[in-house]
Coordinates of C-alpha atoms in Angstrom, one line a residue:
Chain A
X1 CA 0.0 0.0 0.0
X2 CA 1.4 3.4 -1.0
X3 CA 2.0 5.8 1.8
X4 CA 1.2 8.8 -0.5
X5 CA -1.2 8.6 -3.4
X6 CA -2.1 11.5 -5.6
X7 CA -5.0 10.8 -7.9
X8 CA -5.9 13.0 -10.9
X9 CA -4.9 16.2 -9.2
X10 CA -5.6 19.3 -11.2
X11 CA -4.9 22.9 -10.1
X12 CA -5.4 26.3 -11.7
X13 CA -4.1 29.8 -11.3
X14 CA -7.0 31.9 -12.6
X15 CA -7.9 30.3 -15.9
X16 CA -4.6 28.7 -16.6
X17 CA -4.0 25.1 -15.5
X18 CA -0.7 24.4 -13.6
X19 CA -1.4 20.8 -12.7
X20 CA -3.2 18.5 -15.2
X21 CA -4.6 15.3 -13.8
X22 CA -1.4 14.4 -11.9
X23 CA -1.3 10.9 -10.5
X24 CA 1.6 9.4 -8.7
X25 CA 2.4 7.4 -5.6
X26 CA 5.2 7.0 -3.2
X27 CA 5.6 3.6 -1.4
X28 CA 6.6 3.5 2.3
X29 CA 10.4 3.7 2.4
X30 CA 10.7 4.6 -1.3
X31 CA 12.5 7.6 -2.9
X32 CA 10.6 9.1 -5.9
X33 CA 12.1 11.9 -8.0
X34 CA 9.9 14.6 -9.3
X35 CA 11.6 16.0 -12.4
X36 CA 11.0 18.8 -14.8
X37 CA 12.2 22.2 -16.0
X38 CA 11.1 25.4 -14.4
X39 CA 7.4 25.9 -14.6
X40 CA 6.7 22.2 -14.9
X41 CA 4.7 22.2 -11.6
X42 CA 7.0 20.0 -9.7
X43 CA 7.2 22.2 -6.6
X44 CA 3.5 22.8 -6.7
X45 CA 2.9 19.0 -6.2
X46 CA 5.0 19.1 -3.0
X47 CA 3.2 22.2 -1.8
X48 CA -0.2 20.6 -2.5
X49 CA 0.7 17.6 -0.3
X50 CA 1.9 19.8 2.5
X51 CA -1.1 22.2 2.2
X52 CA 1.2 25.2 1.6
X53 CA 0.0 26.1 -1.9
X54 CA 0.0 29.9 -2.6
X55 CA -3.5 31.4 -2.2
X56 CA -3.8 32.1 -6.0
X57 CA -3.7 28.4 -6.7
X58 CA -7.0 26.5 -6.7
X59 CA -7.2 22.8 -6.7
X60 CA -10.0 21.9 -9.0
X61 CA -10.2 18.2 -8.8
X62 CA -8.4 15.1 -7.5
X63 CA -7.5 13.4 -4.3
X64 CA -4.4 13.3 -2.1
X65 CA -4.2 10.3 0.2
X66 CA -1.7 10.4 3.0
X67 CA -1.5 7.1 4.7
X68 CA -5.0 6.3 3.4
X69 CA -6.6 9.6 4.6
X70 CA -8.0 12.0 2.0
X71 CA -6.3 15.3 2.8
X72 CA -8.5 17.5 0.6
X73 CA -11.7 16.2 2.1
X74 CA -10.7 17.1 5.7
X75 CA -11.3 20.3 7.7
X76 CA -8.2 22.5 7.6
X77 CA -7.6 21.9 11.3
X78 CA -7.6 18.2 11.0
X79 CA -5.5 18.4 7.8
X80 CA -2.8 20.4 9.5
X81 CA -2.7 17.9 12.3
X82 CA -2.3 14.9 10.0
X83 CA 0.3 16.6 7.8
X84 CA 2.2 17.9 10.9
X85 CA 2.4 14.4 12.4
X86 CA 3.2 12.4 9.2
X87 CA 5.0 14.6 6.8
X88 CA 7.8 17.2 6.7
X89 CA 9.7 19.4 4.3
X90 CA 13.4 19.8 3.5
X91 CA 13.4 23.2 1.8
X92 CA 15.6 24.5 -1.0
X93 CA 17.3 27.5 0.6
X94 CA 18.5 26.9 4.1
X95 CA 19.1 30.6 4.7
X96 CA 15.6 31.8 4.0
X97 CA 14.1 28.7 5.7
X98 CA 15.7 29.6 9.0
X99 CA 14.7 32.7 10.9
X100 CA 17.8 34.8 11.0
X101 CA 17.0 36.5 14.3
X102 CA 16.4 33.4 16.4
X103 CA 18.8 30.8 17.6
X104 CA 18.8 27.4 15.8
X105 CA 17.7 25.3 18.8
X106 CA 14.2 26.6 19.3
X107 CA 13.6 26.5 15.5
X108 CA 14.0 22.7 15.7
X109 CA 12.2 22.1 19.0
X110 CA 9.3 24.5 18.7
X111 CA 7.4 22.4 16.2
X112 CA 7.7 19.4 18.4
X113 CA 6.4 21.3 21.4
X114 CA 3.8 23.4 19.8
X115 CA 2.3 21.1 17.2
X116 CA 3.1 17.6 18.5
X117 CA 2.7 18.4 22.2
X118 CA 6.1 17.1 23.4
X119 CA 7.7 18.4 26.6
X120 CA 10.5 20.9 26.2
X121 CA 13.1 18.5 27.7
X122 CA 12.1 15.7 25.3
X123 CA 12.2 18.0 22.3
X124 CA 15.6 19.3 23.4
X125 CA 17.0 15.7 23.8
X126 CA 15.6 14.7 20.4
X127 CA 17.1 17.8 18.7
X128 CA 20.6 17.1 20.1
X129 CA 20.3 13.4 19.2
X130 CA 19.4 14.3 15.6
X131 CA 22.1 17.0 15.2
X132 CA 24.5 14.3 16.3
X133 CA 23.0 11.9 13.7
X134 CA 23.5 14.4 10.9
X135 CA 27.2 14.7 11.9
X136 CA 27.1 18.2 13.4
X137 CA 30.1 18.7 15.7
X138 CA 29.3 20.2 19.1
X139 CA 25.5 20.1 18.8
X140 CA 25.0 22.0 22.1
X141 CA 26.9 24.9 20.7
X142 CA 25.1 24.8 17.4
X143 CA 21.7 24.8 19.1
X144 CA 22.7 28.2 20.6
X145 CA 24.1 29.6 17.3
X146 CA 22.3 32.0 14.9
X147 CA 21.9 30.8 11.3
X148 CA 24.4 33.3 9.9
X149 CA 27.1 31.9 12.1
X150 CA 26.9 28.5 10.2
X151 CA 27.9 27.5 6.7
X152 CA 25.4 26.6 4.0
X153 CA 26.1 22.9 4.4
X154 CA 25.7 23.1 8.2
X155 CA 22.4 25.0 7.8
X156 CA 21.1 22.3 5.4
X157 CA 22.1 19.6 7.9
X158 CA 20.1 21.4 10.5
X159 CA 17.0 21.5 8.3
X160 CA 17.4 17.8 7.5
X161 CA 17.7 17.0 11.3
X162 CA 14.6 19.2 11.8
X163 CA 12.7 17.4 9.1
X164 CA 13.4 14.0 10.6
X165 CA 12.8 15.1 14.2
X166 CA 9.2 14.0 14.6
X167 CA 9.8 10.7 12.7
X168 CA 7.6 11.7 9.8
X169 CA 6.8 8.8 7.4
X170 CA 6.9 11.1 4.3
X171 CA 9.5 13.8 3.6
X172 CA 9.2 16.2 0.7
X173 CA 12.6 17.5 -0.4
X174 CA 12.3 20.6 -2.7
X175 CA 15.6 21.0 -4.6
X176 CA 17.5 20.7 -1.3
X177 CA 21.0 20.9 -2.8
X178 CA 20.5 23.5 -5.6
X179 CA 22.1 26.3 -3.5
X180 CA 25.1 24.2 -2.5
X181 CA 28.6 23.5 -3.9
X182 CA 29.1 20.2 -5.7
X183 CA 31.3 18.8 -2.9
X184 CA 28.8 19.9 -0.2
X185 CA 26.0 18.7 -2.4
X186 CA 27.5 15.2 -2.5
X187 CA 27.7 15.1 1.3
X188 CA 24.2 16.3 1.7
X189 CA 22.7 13.9 -0.8
X190 CA 24.5 11.0 0.9
X191 CA 23.2 12.1 4.2
X192 CA 19.6 12.4 3.0
X193 CA 19.8 8.9 1.5
X194 CA 21.3 7.5 4.7
X195 CA 18.8 9.1 7.0
X196 CA 15.9 8.0 4.7
X197 CA 17.1 4.4 4.7
X198 CA 17.8 4.3 8.4
X199 CA 14.3 5.8 9.3
X200 CA 12.5 4.0 6.5
X201 CA 10.9 7.3 5.4
X202 CA 9.1 7.7 2.0
X203 CA 10.8 10.6 0.2
X204 CA 9.4 12.7 -2.7
X205 CA 12.5 14.4 -4.1
X206 CA 11.8 17.5 -6.3
X207 CA 14.7 18.3 -8.6
X208 CA 15.7 19.5 -12.1
X209 CA 18.9 17.5 -12.1
X210 CA 18.8 14.0 -13.6
X211 CA 22.3 13.4 -12.2
X212 CA 20.9 13.9 -8.7
X213 CA 18.0 11.6 -9.5
X214 CA 20.3 8.8 -10.5
X215 CA 22.1 9.1 -7.1
X216 CA 19.1 9.1 -4.7
X217 CA 15.9 7.9 -6.3
X218 CA 14.4 4.5 -7.1
X219 CA 11.6 5.8 -9.3
X220 CA 10.7 9.1 -11.0
X221 CA 8.0 11.1 -12.5
X222 CA 8.7 13.4 -15.4
X223 CA 6.6 16.5 -15.7
X224 CA 6.1 19.2 -18.3
X225 CA 3.5 21.9 -18.1
X226 CA 1.8 20.2 -15.1
X227 CA 1.3 17.0 -17.1
X228 CA 2.9 13.7 -16.2
X229 CA 4.9 12.4 -19.2
X230 CA 6.6 9.4 -17.7
X231 CA 6.4 7.4 -14.5
X232 CA 8.9 4.7 -14.1
X233 CA 11.7 3.0 -12.2
X234 CA 15.2 4.6 -12.6
X235 CA 16.8 1.5 -14.2
X236 CA 14.7 1.4 -17.4
X237 CA 14.6 5.3 -17.4
X238 CA 18.4 5.7 -17.6
X239 CA 18.8 2.7 -19.9
X240 CA 16.1 3.8 -22.3
X241 CA 13.7 6.7 -21.5
X242 CA 10.3 5.9 -23.1
X243 CA 9.0 9.5 -23.7
X244 CA 10.8 11.6 -26.3
X245 CA 10.9 14.6 -23.9
X246 CA 12.6 12.4 -21.2
X247 CA 15.2 11.3 -23.8
X248 CA 15.8 14.9 -24.8
X249 CA 16.1 16.0 -21.2
X250 CA 18.7 13.2 -20.5
X251 CA 20.6 14.2 -23.6
X252 CA 20.7 17.8 -22.5
X253 CA 22.1 16.9 -19.1
X254 CA 25.9 17.6 -19.1
X255 CA 28.2 14.6 -18.5
X256 CA 31.9 15.4 -18.0
X257 CA 33.0 11.8 -18.5
X258 CA 31.8 11.8 -22.1
X259 CA 33.5 14.7 -24.0
X260 CA 32.0 13.7 -27.3
X261 CA 28.4 13.9 -25.9
X262 CA 27.5 17.4 -26.9
X263 CA 25.0 19.2 -24.8
X264 CA 22.0 18.9 -27.1
X265 CA 19.2 21.4 -26.4
X266 CA 15.7 19.9 -26.2
X267 CA 14.7 20.0 -29.9
X268 CA 11.8 22.3 -30.8
X269 CA 10.0 19.3 -32.4
X270 CA 10.0 17.5 -29.0
X271 CA 8.6 20.6 -27.3
X272 CA 5.9 21.0 -29.9
X273 CA 5.0 17.3 -29.5
X274 CA 4.6 17.8 -25.7
X275 CA 2.5 20.9 -26.2
X276 CA 0.3 19.0 -28.6
X277 CA -0.1 16.4 -25.9
X278 CA -1.1 19.1 -23.4
X279 CA -3.6 20.6 -25.8
X280 CA -5.1 17.2 -26.5
X281 CA -5.4 16.6 -22.7
X282 CA -7.1 20.0 -22.2
X283 CA -9.6 19.3 -24.9
X284 CA -10.7 16.1 -23.0
X285 CA -11.5 18.1 -19.9
X286 CA -15.0 19.1 -19.0
X287 CA -15.1 22.9 -19.2
X288 CA -14.0 24.6 -16.0
Chain B
X1 CA 48.7 38.2 -34.0
X2 CA 51.6 38.6 -31.6
X3 CA 52.8 36.2 -28.9
X4 CA 51.9 38.6 -26.1
X5 CA 49.5 36.8 -23.8
X6 CA 46.2 38.7 -23.5
X7 CA 46.5 38.4 -19.7
X8 CA 49.6 38.0 -17.7
X9 CA 48.9 37.9 -14.0
X10 CA 51.6 37.8 -11.4
X11 CA 51.4 37.1 -7.7
X12 CA 48.0 38.8 -7.3
X13 CA 46.8 39.6 -3.8
X14 CA 43.4 41.0 -3.0
X15 CA 41.6 41.5 0.3
X16 CA 38.4 42.9 1.6
X17 CA 37.6 44.4 5.0
X18 CA 36.1 41.8 7.3
X19 CA 33.0 43.7 8.4
X20 CA 31.5 40.7 10.2
X21 CA 34.3 41.1 12.8
X22 CA 34.9 44.8 12.7
X23 CA 36.1 46.2 16.1
X24 CA 34.1 49.0 17.5
X25 CA 36.9 51.5 17.0
X26 CA 39.5 51.5 14.3
X27 CA 39.5 49.8 10.9
X28 CA 38.3 46.3 10.3
X29 CA 40.8 43.5 9.7
X30 CA 41.1 42.4 6.2
X31 CA 40.3 39.0 4.8
X32 CA 42.6 37.9 2.1
X33 CA 40.6 36.5 -0.9
X34 CA 43.3 36.1 -3.5
X35 CA 46.6 34.8 -2.1
X36 CA 49.2 35.2 -4.8
X37 CA 47.7 34.1 -8.0
X38 CA 49.8 33.9 -11.2
X39 CA 48.5 32.9 -14.6
X40 CA 48.8 33.7 -18.2
X41 CA 46.1 33.5 -20.9
X42 CA 47.0 33.3 -24.5
X43 CA 45.0 35.2 -27.2
X44 CA 42.1 33.2 -28.5
X45 CA 42.1 30.8 -25.5
X46 CA 39.0 29.6 -23.6
X47 CA 39.8 29.2 -19.9
X48 CA 37.5 27.7 -17.4
X49 CA 37.8 28.9 -13.8
X50 CA 36.4 26.5 -11.2
X51 CA 36.3 26.2 -7.5
X52 CA 33.9 25.9 -4.5
X53 CA 32.1 28.9 -3.1
X54 CA 34.6 31.3 -1.4
X55 CA 37.5 30.0 -3.6
X56 CA 37.9 33.5 -5.1
X57 CA 36.9 32.7 -8.7
X58 CA 34.5 35.7 -9.1
X59 CA 36.9 38.0 -7.3
X60 CA 39.7 37.0 -9.7
X61 CA 37.5 37.6 -12.7
X62 CA 36.4 41.0 -11.4
X63 CA 40.0 42.0 -10.7
X64 CA 41.0 41.0 -14.3
X65 CA 38.5 43.4 -15.8
X66 CA 39.3 45.9 -13.0
X67 CA 36.0 46.1 -11.4
X68 CA 38.1 45.5 -8.3
X69 CA 41.6 46.9 -7.6
X70 CA 44.2 44.4 -6.3
X71 CA 46.3 45.1 -3.2
X72 CA 49.5 44.0 -4.9
X73 CA 50.9 41.9 -7.7
X74 CA 50.4 42.8 -11.4
X75 CA 47.8 42.4 -14.1
X76 CA 49.0 43.0 -17.6
X77 CA 46.4 43.2 -20.3
X78 CA 47.9 42.8 -23.8
X79 CA 51.2 43.9 -22.4
X80 CA 49.9 47.0 -20.6
X81 CA 50.0 47.1 -16.8
X82 CA 46.4 47.8 -15.6
X83 CA 46.8 46.8 -12.0
X84 CA 46.3 50.3 -10.5
X85 CA 45.0 52.4 -13.4
X86 CA 42.3 54.9 -12.5
X87 CA 38.8 55.0 -14.0
X88 CA 39.8 57.6 -16.6
X89 CA 42.7 55.6 -17.9
X90 CA 40.6 52.4 -17.9
X91 CA 37.7 53.8 -19.9
X92 CA 39.2 53.4 -23.4
X93 CA 40.3 49.9 -22.3
X94 CA 36.8 48.9 -21.1
X95 CA 35.7 48.5 -24.7
X96 CA 38.2 45.7 -25.0
X97 CA 37.2 43.6 -22.0
X98 CA 33.5 42.9 -21.3
X99 CA 31.5 40.9 -18.9
X100 CA 28.5 38.6 -19.0
X101 CA 26.7 38.4 -15.7
X102 CA 25.2 35.4 -13.8
X103 CA 21.6 36.6 -13.4
X104 CA 20.3 38.4 -16.6
X105 CA 17.2 39.5 -14.7
X106 CA 19.2 41.7 -12.3
X107 CA 21.9 42.7 -14.8
X108 CA 19.5 44.0 -17.5
X109 CA 17.7 47.3 -16.6
X110 CA 14.0 46.3 -16.5
X111 CA 13.0 49.8 -17.6
X112 CA 15.0 49.9 -20.8
X113 CA 14.4 48.1 -24.1
X114 CA 16.7 45.4 -25.4
X115 CA 18.0 47.8 -28.0
X116 CA 18.8 50.5 -25.5
X117 CA 20.5 47.9 -23.2
X118 CA 22.8 46.7 -26.0
X119 CA 23.5 50.3 -27.2
X120 CA 24.5 51.4 -23.7
X121 CA 28.2 50.4 -23.7
X122 CA 28.5 51.6 -27.4
X123 CA 27.2 55.1 -26.5
X124 CA 29.6 55.3 -23.6
X125 CA 32.4 54.4 -25.9
X126 CA 31.4 57.0 -28.4
X127 CA 31.0 54.5 -31.2
X128 CA 29.3 55.7 -34.4
X129 CA 26.6 53.7 -36.3
X130 CA 25.2 52.4 -33.0
X131 CA 22.0 51.2 -34.5
X132 CA 23.7 49.0 -37.1
X133 CA 26.0 47.6 -34.4
X134 CA 23.0 46.7 -32.2
X135 CA 21.4 44.8 -35.1
X136 CA 24.6 43.0 -35.8
X137 CA 25.0 42.0 -32.2
X138 CA 21.4 40.6 -32.2
X139 CA 22.1 38.7 -35.4
X140 CA 25.2 37.2 -33.8
X141 CA 23.3 35.8 -30.8
X142 CA 20.4 34.6 -32.9
X143 CA 17.7 37.0 -31.7
X144 CA 15.3 38.6 -34.2
X145 CA 16.0 42.3 -34.7
X146 CA 12.4 43.0 -33.7
X147 CA 13.5 42.2 -30.1
X148 CA 15.1 45.7 -30.0
X149 CA 11.8 47.1 -28.8
X150 CA 11.1 44.4 -26.2
X151 CA 11.7 44.7 -22.4
X152 CA 13.7 42.1 -20.4
X153 CA 10.6 40.8 -18.6
X154 CA 9.0 39.8 -22.0
X155 CA 11.8 37.4 -22.7
X156 CA 12.6 33.9 -21.4
X157 CA 15.7 33.2 -19.3
X158 CA 17.7 31.9 -22.2
X159 CA 16.7 34.9 -24.4
X160 CA 17.7 37.3 -21.6
X161 CA 21.0 35.7 -21.3
X162 CA 21.5 36.1 -25.1
X163 CA 20.8 39.8 -24.6
X164 CA 23.6 39.9 -22.0
X165 CA 25.9 38.2 -24.5
X166 CA 24.9 40.6 -27.3
X167 CA 25.7 43.6 -25.0
X168 CA 29.1 42.1 -24.3
X169 CA 30.1 41.4 -27.9
X170 CA 28.6 44.7 -29.3
X171 CA 31.8 46.7 -28.5
X172 CA 33.9 44.0 -30.3
X173 CA 36.0 43.2 -27.3
X174 CA 39.1 41.1 -27.2
X175 CA 38.2 39.4 -24.0
X176 CA 35.0 38.4 -22.3
X177 CA 34.5 37.3 -18.7
X178 CA 31.4 35.0 -18.3
X179 CA 30.6 34.6 -14.6
X180 CA 28.3 31.5 -14.0
X181 CA 26.2 32.6 -16.9
X182 CA 24.3 29.3 -17.3
X183 CA 23.8 28.3 -13.7
X184 CA 20.3 29.9 -13.5
X185 CA 19.0 28.2 -16.7
X186 CA 17.2 25.0 -17.4
X187 CA 19.3 22.3 -19.0
X188 CA 17.8 22.8 -22.4
X189 CA 18.4 26.6 -22.5
X190 CA 21.8 26.0 -20.9
X191 CA 22.8 23.8 -23.9
X192 CA 21.6 26.5 -26.3
X193 CA 23.6 29.3 -24.6
X194 CA 26.7 27.2 -24.5
X195 CA 26.5 26.3 -28.1
X196 CA 26.1 29.9 -29.0
X197 CA 29.1 30.9 -26.9
X198 CA 31.2 28.2 -28.5
X199 CA 30.2 29.5 -32.0
X200 CA 30.9 33.1 -31.1
X201 CA 34.4 32.3 -29.8
X202 CA 35.2 30.8 -33.1
X203 CA 33.5 33.4 -35.3
X204 CA 34.8 36.5 -33.5
X205 CA 38.2 35.2 -32.3
X206 CA 37.3 36.0 -28.7
X207 CA 39.3 35.1 -25.7
X208 CA 37.0 33.9 -23.0
X209 CA 37.3 33.2 -19.3
X210 CA 34.4 31.1 -18.1
X211 CA 33.7 31.0 -14.4
X212 CA 31.6 28.0 -13.3
X213 CA 31.2 25.5 -10.6
X214 CA 30.0 22.9 -13.1
X215 CA 32.9 20.8 -14.4
X216 CA 30.8 19.2 -17.1
X217 CA 30.2 22.5 -18.7
X218 CA 33.9 23.4 -18.5
X219 CA 35.0 20.2 -20.1
X220 CA 32.7 20.9 -23.0
X221 CA 33.7 24.5 -23.6
X222 CA 37.2 25.3 -22.3
X223 CA 40.6 24.5 -23.7
X224 CA 42.4 25.2 -20.3
X225 CA 41.1 24.9 -16.8
X226 CA 42.1 26.7 -13.7
X227 CA 41.1 25.2 -10.4
X228 CA 41.0 27.5 -7.4
X229 CA 40.8 26.6 -3.7
X230 CA 40.7 29.3 -1.0
X231 CA 42.3 31.9 -3.2
X232 CA 45.2 29.8 -4.5
X233 CA 45.7 28.1 -7.8
X234 CA 45.5 24.3 -7.3
X235 CA 45.9 23.3 -10.9
X236 CA 46.1 25.1 -14.3
X237 CA 46.4 22.8 -17.3
X238 CA 44.9 21.7 -20.5
X239 CA 41.3 20.7 -19.9
X240 CA 41.7 17.3 -21.5
X241 CA 44.7 16.4 -19.4
X242 CA 43.2 17.7 -16.2
X243 CA 40.1 15.5 -16.7
X244 CA 42.0 12.5 -17.8
X245 CA 44.4 12.6 -14.8
X246 CA 43.7 15.2 -12.2
X247 CA 46.8 15.9 -10.2
X248 CA 45.5 17.7 -7.2
X249 CA 43.5 15.9 -4.6
X250 CA 41.0 18.8 -4.6
X251 CA 40.4 18.5 -8.3
X252 CA 39.7 14.8 -7.9
X253 CA 37.3 15.6 -5.1
X254 CA 35.5 18.1 -7.3
X255 CA 35.2 15.6 -10.2
X256 CA 34.0 12.8 -7.9
X257 CA 31.3 15.0 -6.5
X258 CA 29.5 15.7 -9.8
X259 CA 26.4 13.6 -10.0
X260 CA 26.4 12.0 -13.4
X261 CA 23.0 11.1 -15.0
X262 CA 24.1 7.5 -14.9
X263 CA 23.3 4.6 -12.5
X264 CA 26.8 3.1 -12.9
X265 CA 28.4 5.9 -10.9
X266 CA 28.0 4.8 -7.3
X267 CA 28.9 6.9 -4.3
X268 CA 30.2 4.9 -1.5

C-alpha cells in the first residue's frame, strides 16, 4: 500500500491550469524523484501535499491520500494535524528557511512542542540526538548559534535534522541541494539517503537535475506543463527513457565523462510534441 | 597576432575588510581572498575557472576586468599594466574587456528596451553607427532584430542571457568574462547558450574566461582549466589532461562529487 497517493490532481491559477490530472504514488520507504524544468509544476505538487499552496492556486479536482486519509476532504484543522504528524519538508534554501533573528535550537524544537505536544526537555533531547546523527560537531553549541554563524552545508544539515525530528513517514525535499557547492551537495545527498534508509521514510525528491535523481531515487515522475509524461523506475529510465521529452532532457544533461556527448538542447519538435499532448489533454477536460 | 598573452597575472593579492568582525573602534581587519595568483592566458584561448564557493573565482574575474583593484601583484592586459589604473585611464580599455553576468534578470535594466541595453556600452564608448552595431549583435546571438523594442521581462531566461551576451560582444571586445552565466538556466536553454558561446568564440576570435562550478560545462567548452581553492591556484592545465588525470586531490574531489546522470556511478 502506498504511503502517499495522488489521484488525478488538477490545479489552476486563474484560468490557466498548472497541474493537469497528476497521478503518482510513493511507497513506504521509497524515494521518488519529481523531475521537470522550471514551470513544470514539480514544486506545486509538493506544496499541494503539505497544504502550503499559494492562495492564488486553486485545486479543482483530484485526491491526495496520505496514509489512506483523504487530505483535501478534511477540515483544515484536521488536515494540518495529520500533515504535521506524518509529513515534513526539506526546503531549497537553508538561509531563508531559518529565521535569521532566532537561535537554531528553538527553531527545531518549537514544532515538536507546539504542534506535537512534546515536553520541552524531550524536544531538546531529540534535537541534540538528531544534530548528532547528521554529523554536526558540538550540537550543544550549534543549538545556541544563529543561522548566519553557520555554513550553507551546516544549515542544510540542521534542516534535515529538523525534518526527521518527529519521525515523519513522508518527507518532501524541494531542490534541497541546488544552492550548494558540488562537494557539499554530495555530502548532503549521501546524508539524506542515509537518513531516509535508516528511518524507512518515504521521500518525494523534487529536482531538475537527472544526475541527482540517479544518485538518490528509485523511481521518478517526469513533468512538463503540469502533465505527467513518464512514471517509471530509474533502471529502465536511464537505460532507455520511453518518452521523447525524457530522452531529450537526458541528452541535454551535461556529462563530463563523455567529452563527445555534446549538450543537445531539447529539440523544438519535441517541445511541440509535448505541447500538442497538453492541448489534447485539455480538450478532453470538462469545461472549468 | 603577436605572442603577447592577453592576460599576464603575477602574484596577485586582493583583500576585503572583514565587516563581520569589525572592532568598535578602528579599521576592520582584512580577509585575504586572493593569495598570490599567477597565470597567463593566450589570445584566443578559452579558460575555465572552477572552485567551490569562497574560492575567489569571481573575485579573480572581477580583478581581471578591473571592477576591483588588487592590493599587490600585477595584471598585464595585452602587455599593458592595468593593476592600479584609475577610471579615466581604464575607460578606453573597457571596450576591450567585457563581462556577461550570472543573473540576466538583475543585470539588465527592467525599464530599458533590449535595443537601449545593447546600445548602452556603445554610446559610452562614443562608437558611431550604434544602431547598425546593435542589429549586428542581435544577429550574432540569434535573436530577431524586432527584439530591440522588447523589455527584459518579456523574454525567457535563455533569451535574456542572449541579450547579456549581445551587449558584451557589441563593443567588439578582445576578452569576455562570463561569470556563472548558465547556472540559473534550465538544462535545455543552458545547452543553447553554451552552443552559442562556442560558436561566437570561433567566429569572433574572442578570448573567454568562463567561471563555473560545473565541471561538465567546463569540459565541453574550455581549452584550459584553472582550479582555485581558497584563493590559491591548485591546478592550471589543458582541460583534456586535467580531466584524464587530475593531479591535485581537490580537483579529484570536485570531479567525484558531480552527480552524473548514470546509474553506474555509485557513491560509497
